[in-house]
Coordinates of C-alpha atoms in Angstrom, one line a residue:
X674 CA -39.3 -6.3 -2.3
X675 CA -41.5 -3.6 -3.9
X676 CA -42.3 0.5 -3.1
X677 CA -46.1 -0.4 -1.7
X678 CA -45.7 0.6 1.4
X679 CA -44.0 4.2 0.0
X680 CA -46.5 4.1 -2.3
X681 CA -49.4 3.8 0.3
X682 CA -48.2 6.1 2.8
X683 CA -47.7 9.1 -0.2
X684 CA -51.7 8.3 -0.8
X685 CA -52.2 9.0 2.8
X686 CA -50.0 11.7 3.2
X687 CA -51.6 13.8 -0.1
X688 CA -55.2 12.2 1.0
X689 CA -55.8 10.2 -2.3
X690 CA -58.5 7.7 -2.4
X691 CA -56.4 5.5 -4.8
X692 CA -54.2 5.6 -7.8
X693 CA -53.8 3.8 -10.7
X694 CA -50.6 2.7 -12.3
X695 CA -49.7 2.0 -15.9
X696 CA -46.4 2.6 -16.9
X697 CA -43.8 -0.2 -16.7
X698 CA -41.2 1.7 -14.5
X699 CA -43.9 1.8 -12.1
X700 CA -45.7 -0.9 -11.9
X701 CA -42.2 -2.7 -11.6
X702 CA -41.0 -0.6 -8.9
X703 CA -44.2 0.0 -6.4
X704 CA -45.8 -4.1 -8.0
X705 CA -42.2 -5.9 -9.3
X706 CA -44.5 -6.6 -12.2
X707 CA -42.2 -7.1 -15.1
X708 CA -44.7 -7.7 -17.7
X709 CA -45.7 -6.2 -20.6
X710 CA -50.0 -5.5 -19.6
X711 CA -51.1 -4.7 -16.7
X712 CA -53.1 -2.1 -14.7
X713 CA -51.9 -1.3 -10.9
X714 CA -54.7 0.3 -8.3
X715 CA -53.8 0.7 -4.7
X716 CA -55.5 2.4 -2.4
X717 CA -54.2 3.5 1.0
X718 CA -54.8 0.0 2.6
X719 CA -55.7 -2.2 -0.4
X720 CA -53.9 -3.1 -3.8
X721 CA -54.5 -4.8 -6.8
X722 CA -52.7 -5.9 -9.9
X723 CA -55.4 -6.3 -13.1
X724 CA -54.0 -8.4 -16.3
X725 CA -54.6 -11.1 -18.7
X726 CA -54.1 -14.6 -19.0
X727 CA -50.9 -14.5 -20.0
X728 CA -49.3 -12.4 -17.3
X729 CA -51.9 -13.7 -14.2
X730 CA -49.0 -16.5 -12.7
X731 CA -46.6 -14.4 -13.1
X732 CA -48.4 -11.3 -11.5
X733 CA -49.1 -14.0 -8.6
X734 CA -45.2 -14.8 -8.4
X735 CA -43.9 -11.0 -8.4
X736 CA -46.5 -8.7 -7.3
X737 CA -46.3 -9.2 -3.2
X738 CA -48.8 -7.5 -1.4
X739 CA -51.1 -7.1 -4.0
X740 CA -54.3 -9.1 -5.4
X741 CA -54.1 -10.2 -8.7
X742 CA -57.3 -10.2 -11.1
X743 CA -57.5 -11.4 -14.2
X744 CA -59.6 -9.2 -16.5
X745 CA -61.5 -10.9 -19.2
X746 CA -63.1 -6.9 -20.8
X747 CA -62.9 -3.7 -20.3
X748 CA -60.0 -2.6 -17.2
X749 CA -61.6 0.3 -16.3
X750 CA -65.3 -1.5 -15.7
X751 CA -63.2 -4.5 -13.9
X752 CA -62.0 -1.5 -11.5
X753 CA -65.1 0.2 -11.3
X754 CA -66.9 -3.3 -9.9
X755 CA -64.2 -3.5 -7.2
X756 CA -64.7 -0.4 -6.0
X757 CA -68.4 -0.8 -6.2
X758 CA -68.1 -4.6 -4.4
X759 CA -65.3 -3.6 -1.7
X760 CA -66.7 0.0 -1.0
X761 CA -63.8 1.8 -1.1
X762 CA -64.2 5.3 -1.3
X763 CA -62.6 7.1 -4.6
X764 CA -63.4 10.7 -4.3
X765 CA -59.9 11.6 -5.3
X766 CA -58.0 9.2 -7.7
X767 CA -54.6 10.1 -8.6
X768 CA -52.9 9.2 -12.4
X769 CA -49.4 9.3 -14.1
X770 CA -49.8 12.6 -15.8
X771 CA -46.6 12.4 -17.6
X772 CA -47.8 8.9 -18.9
X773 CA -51.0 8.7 -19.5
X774 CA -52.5 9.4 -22.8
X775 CA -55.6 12.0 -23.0
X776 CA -58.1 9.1 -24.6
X777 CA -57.1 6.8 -22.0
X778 CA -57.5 9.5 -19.5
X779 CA -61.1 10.3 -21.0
X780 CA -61.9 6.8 -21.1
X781 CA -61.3 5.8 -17.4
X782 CA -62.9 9.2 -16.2
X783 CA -66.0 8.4 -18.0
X784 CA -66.2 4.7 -16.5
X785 CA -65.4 6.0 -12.6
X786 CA -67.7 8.3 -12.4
X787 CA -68.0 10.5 -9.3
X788 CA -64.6 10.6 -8.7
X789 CA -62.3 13.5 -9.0
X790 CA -58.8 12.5 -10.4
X791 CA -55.4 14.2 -10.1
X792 CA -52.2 14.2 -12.4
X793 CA -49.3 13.0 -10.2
X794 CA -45.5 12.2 -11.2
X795 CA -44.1 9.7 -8.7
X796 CA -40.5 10.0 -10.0
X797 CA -39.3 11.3 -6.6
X798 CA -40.9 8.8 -4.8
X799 CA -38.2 6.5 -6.4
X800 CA -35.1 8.9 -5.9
X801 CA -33.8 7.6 -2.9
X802 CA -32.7 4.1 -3.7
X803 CA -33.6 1.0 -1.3
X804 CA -30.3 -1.5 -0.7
X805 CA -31.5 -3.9 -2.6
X806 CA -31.6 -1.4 -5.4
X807 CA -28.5 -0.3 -5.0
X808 CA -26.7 -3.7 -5.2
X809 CA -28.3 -3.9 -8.8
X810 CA -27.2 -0.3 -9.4
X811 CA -23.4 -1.7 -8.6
X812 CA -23.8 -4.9 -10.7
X813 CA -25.2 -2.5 -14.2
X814 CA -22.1 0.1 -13.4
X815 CA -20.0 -3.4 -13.0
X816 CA -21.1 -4.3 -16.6
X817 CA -19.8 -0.9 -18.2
X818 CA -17.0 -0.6 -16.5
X819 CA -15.7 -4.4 -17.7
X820 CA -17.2 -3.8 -21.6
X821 CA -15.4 -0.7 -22.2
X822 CA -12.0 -2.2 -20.8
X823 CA -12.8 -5.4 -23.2
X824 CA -13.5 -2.5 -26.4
X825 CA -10.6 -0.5 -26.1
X826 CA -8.6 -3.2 -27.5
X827 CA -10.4 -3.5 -30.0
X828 CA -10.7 -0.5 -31.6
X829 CA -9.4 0.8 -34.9
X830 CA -9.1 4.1 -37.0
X831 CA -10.9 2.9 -40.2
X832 CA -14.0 1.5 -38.3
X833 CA -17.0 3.4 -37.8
X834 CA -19.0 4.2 -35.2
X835 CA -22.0 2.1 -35.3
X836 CA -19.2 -1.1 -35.4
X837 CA -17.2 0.4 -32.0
X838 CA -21.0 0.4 -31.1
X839 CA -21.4 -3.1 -31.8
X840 CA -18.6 -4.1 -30.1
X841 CA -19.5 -2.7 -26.8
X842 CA -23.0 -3.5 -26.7
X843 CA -21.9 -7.0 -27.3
X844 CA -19.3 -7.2 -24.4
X845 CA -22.2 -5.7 -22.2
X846 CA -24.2 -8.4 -23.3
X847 CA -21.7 -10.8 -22.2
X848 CA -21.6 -9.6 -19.1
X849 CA -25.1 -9.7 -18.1
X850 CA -27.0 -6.9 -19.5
X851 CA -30.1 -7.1 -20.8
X852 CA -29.9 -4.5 -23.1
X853 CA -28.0 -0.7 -23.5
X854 CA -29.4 2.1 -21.0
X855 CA -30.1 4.0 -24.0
X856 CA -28.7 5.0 -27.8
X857 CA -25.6 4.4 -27.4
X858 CA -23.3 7.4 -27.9
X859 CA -19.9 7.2 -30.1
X860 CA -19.2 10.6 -31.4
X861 CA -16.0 10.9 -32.9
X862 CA -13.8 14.0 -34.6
X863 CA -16.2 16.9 -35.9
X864 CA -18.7 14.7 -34.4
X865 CA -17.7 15.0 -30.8
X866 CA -19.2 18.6 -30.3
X867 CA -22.3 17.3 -30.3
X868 CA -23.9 16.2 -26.8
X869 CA -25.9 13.3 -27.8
X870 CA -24.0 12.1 -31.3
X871 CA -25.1 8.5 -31.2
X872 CA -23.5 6.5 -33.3
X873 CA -23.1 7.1 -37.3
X874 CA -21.8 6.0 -40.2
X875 CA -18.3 7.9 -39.6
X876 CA -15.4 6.5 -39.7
X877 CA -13.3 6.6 -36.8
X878 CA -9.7 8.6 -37.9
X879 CA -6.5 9.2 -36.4
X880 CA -6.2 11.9 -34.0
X881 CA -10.0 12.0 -33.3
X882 CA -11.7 13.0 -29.8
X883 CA -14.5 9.7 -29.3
X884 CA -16.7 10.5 -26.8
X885 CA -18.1 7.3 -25.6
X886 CA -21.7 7.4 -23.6
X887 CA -23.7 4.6 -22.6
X888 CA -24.9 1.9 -20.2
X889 CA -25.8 -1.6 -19.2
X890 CA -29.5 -2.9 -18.1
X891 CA -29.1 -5.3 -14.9
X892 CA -32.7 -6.5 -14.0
X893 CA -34.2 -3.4 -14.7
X894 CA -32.0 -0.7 -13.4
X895 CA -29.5 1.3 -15.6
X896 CA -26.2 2.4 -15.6
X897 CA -24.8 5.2 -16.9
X898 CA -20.9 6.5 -17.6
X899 CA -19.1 8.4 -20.5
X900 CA -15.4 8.6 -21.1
X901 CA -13.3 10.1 -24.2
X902 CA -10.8 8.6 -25.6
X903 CA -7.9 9.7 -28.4
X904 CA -7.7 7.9 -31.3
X905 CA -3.5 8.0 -31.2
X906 CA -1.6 11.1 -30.0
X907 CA -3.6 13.6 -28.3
X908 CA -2.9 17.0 -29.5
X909 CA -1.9 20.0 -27.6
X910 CA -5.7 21.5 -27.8
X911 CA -6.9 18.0 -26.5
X912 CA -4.7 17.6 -23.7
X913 CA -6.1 21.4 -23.0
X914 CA -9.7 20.6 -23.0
X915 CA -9.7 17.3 -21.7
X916 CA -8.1 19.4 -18.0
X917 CA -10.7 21.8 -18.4
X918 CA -13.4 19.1 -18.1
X919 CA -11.8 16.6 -15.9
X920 CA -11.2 19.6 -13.7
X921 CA -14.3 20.4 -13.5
X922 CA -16.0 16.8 -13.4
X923 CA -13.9 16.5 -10.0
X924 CA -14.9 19.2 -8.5
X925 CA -18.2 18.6 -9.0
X926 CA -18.4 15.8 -7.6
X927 CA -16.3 17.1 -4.9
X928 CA -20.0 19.3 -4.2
X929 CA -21.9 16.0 -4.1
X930 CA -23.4 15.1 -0.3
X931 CA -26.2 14.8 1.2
X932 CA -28.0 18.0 2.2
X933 CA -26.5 20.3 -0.8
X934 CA -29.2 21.2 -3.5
X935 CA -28.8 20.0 -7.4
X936 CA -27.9 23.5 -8.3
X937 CA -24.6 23.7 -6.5
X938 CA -23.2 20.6 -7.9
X939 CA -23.9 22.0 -11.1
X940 CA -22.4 25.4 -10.5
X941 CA -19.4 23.7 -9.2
X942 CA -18.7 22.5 -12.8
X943 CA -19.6 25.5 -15.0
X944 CA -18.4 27.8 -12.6
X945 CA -15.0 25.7 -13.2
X946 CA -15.1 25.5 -17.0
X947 CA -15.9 29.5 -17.4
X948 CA -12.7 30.4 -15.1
X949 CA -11.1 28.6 -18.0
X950 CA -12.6 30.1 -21.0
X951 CA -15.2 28.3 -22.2
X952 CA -18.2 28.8 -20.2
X953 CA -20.1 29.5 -23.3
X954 CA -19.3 26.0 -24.7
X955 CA -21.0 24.1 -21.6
X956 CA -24.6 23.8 -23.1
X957 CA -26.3 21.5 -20.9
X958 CA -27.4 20.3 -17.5
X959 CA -24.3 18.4 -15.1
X960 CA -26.5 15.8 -14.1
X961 CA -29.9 13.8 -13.2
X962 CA -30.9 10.4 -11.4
X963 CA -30.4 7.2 -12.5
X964 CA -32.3 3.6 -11.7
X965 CA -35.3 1.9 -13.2
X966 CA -35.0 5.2 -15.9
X967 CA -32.0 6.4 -17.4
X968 CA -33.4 10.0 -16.6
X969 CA -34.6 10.5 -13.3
X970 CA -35.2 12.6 -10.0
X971 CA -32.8 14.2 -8.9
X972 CA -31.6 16.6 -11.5
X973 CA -28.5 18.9 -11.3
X974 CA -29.2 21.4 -13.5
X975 CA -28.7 25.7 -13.0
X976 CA -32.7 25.6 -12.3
X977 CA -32.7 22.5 -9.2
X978 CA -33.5 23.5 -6.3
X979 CA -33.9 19.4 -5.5
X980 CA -32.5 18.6 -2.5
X981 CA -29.7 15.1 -2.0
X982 CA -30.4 12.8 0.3
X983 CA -28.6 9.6 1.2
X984 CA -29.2 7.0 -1.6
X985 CA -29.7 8.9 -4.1
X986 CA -27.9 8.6 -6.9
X987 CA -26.9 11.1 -9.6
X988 CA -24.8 11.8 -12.6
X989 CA -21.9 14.2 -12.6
X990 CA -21.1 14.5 -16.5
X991 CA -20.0 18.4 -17.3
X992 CA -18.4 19.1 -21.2
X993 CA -17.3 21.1 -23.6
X994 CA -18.5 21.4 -27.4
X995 CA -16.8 23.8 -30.0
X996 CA -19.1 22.9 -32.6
X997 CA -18.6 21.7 -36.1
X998 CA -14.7 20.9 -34.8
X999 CA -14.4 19.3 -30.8
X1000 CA -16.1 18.4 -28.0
X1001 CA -16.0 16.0 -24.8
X1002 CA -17.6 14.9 -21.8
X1003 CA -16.8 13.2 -18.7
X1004 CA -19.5 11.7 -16.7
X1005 CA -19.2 8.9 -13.3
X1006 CA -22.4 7.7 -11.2
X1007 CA -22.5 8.5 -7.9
X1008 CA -24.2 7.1 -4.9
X1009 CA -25.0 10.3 -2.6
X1010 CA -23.9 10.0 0.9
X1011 CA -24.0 12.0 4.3
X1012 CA -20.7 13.4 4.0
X1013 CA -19.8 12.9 0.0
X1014 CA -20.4 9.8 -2.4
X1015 CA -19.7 6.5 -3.3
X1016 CA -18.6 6.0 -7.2
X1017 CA -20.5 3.3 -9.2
X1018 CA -18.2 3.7 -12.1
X1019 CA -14.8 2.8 -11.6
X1020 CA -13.5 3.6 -14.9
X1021 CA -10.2 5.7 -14.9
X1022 CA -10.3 9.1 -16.4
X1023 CA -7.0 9.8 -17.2
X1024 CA -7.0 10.4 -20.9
X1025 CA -6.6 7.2 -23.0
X1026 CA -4.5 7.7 -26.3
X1027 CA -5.1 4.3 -28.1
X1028 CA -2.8 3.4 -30.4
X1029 CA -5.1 1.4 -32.8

């Protein structure tokens, strides 16, 4: 199953004579191509998948719905002749704005001439999640979940944080993924205050705040989930913060349904953390989509005015950062429905004191 159809009728609907496709996360979700070189063109009623030699059978196998042609020169000249030989009509030709380089741009607009093209970003064409989607969205979150319960034995004050990396990266592999969502993040003690600390050379101490963040690959899609963790007894100022956030994690996604807008979830969190104190020490956006991207539509940020809708699904991952001493952050994956959400990560967020 592939986003064609979607794809097709957004052509129709915006009256675009064709689009072409070049970025992975695209071509996989509108083509299934999983290949490394290819070139997608659809028009409203046709579609083809251009590649090489190596990729042509398995084009064939994945891309349903769409003829595959096997270049042998230049892309652009191979699309040009089928527009010439199948007169199809390309008076407007939409691009990936957000992907496609300006010499690559200049280069096709110089080959298809007499066309007039138009930057497009089809991110929220893939917001709202099919089923099948979905029950690979489950299986990624499934991964996490069952790595970081197989790490937290293993951790040790004394190691650093590129080895508690290691660890978890390797018990995701285990389990199926194909690789980590992203840099994996381990931010421990002073470290912690910082959003995105991936992992360093620290060493891991007694009494530190680790802020875990990361994800599993499950045939393409993502998953995303960060918990923190004490490294032995949690201090009085810990126990304090980590209630401010969990506090507020909850209640935002207590805000999550369909039909509310990005912006309320995320003012259901900092308007949480500022009642207690430390509104100025929330620095960042609550949330955004997750699926063939680790950063997708929709957002939930002070600024969204994005809409949910069943099937969407969307991260609900408010903190706190004093910086140069603390910080944490507490983040689940949600799948948005009519009246609230279903959780992808199953994790438990009471606060973990491991005695390593």
């Amino acid at each position: 199953m592939n986003g064609l159809l979607r794809l097709q009728d957004y052509l129709t609907a915006h009256q675009y004579d064709g689009i072409l496709l070049l970025s992975q996360t695209n071509l996989r979700y509108f083509a299934g191509f999983t290949g490394t070189t290819a070139v997608g063109f659809v028009t409203p009623d046709t579609a083809f998948i251009l590649t090489d030699s190596r990729y042509t059978e398995q084009a064939q196998n994945q891309c349903e719905g769409y003829e595959v042609i096997q270049y042998k020169g230049s892309t652009w000249e191979t699309i040009a002749e089928i527009v010439k030989t199948r007169n199809i009509t390309l008076s407007v030709c939409a691009f990936e704005g957000n992907y496609v380089p300006v010499d690559t741009y200049q280069t096709f607009s110089d080959i298809l001439v007499g066309s007039r093209f138009a930057s497009v970003n089809l991110t929220s064409l893939r917001a709202v999640k099919r089923p099948d989607e979905l029950t690979l969205m489950r299986e990624a979150a499934r991964i996490g979940d069952e790595a970081f319960a197989a790490l937290l034995p293993q951790l040790k004050t004394g190691m650093t944080e590129r080895d508690a990396r290691v660890i978890l990266e390797i018990e995701m592999l285990k389990r199926g993924s194909e690789e980590p969502s992203f840099d994996t993040i381990v931010a421990s003690g002073h470290r912690s205050s910082m959003p995105h600390g991936v992992a360093s050379d620290k060493v891991i101490e007694d009494g530190d705040f680790v802020t875990f963040d990361f994800g599993a690959v499950y045939q393409g899609y993502h998953s995303d989930m960060t918990r923190t963790i004490v490294m032995g007894t949690a201090s009085e100022l810990q126990h304090k913060l980590y209630k401010v956030v969990l506090d507020a994690q909850l209640k935002g996604l207590a805000a999550v349904r369909a039909g509310v807008t990005g912006k309320t979830v995320d003012a259901a969190c900092r308007e949480s953390i500022t009642a207690d104190g430390y509104g100025d020490y929330f620095s960042h956006g609550t949330g955004h989509g997750v699926g063939l991207d680790i950063h997708e539509e929709p957002v939930a940020s002070p600024r969204s005015d994005t809409v949910l809708e069943p099937n969407m699904i969307v991260t609900v991952e408010p903190g706190v950062y004093l910086p140069g001493e603390i910080g944490l952050r507490i983040e689940d994956s949600v799948i948005v429905t009519d009246d609230g959400y279903e959780l992808l990560t199953h994790t438990s967020k009471e606060l973990i004191e491991v005695k390593g």
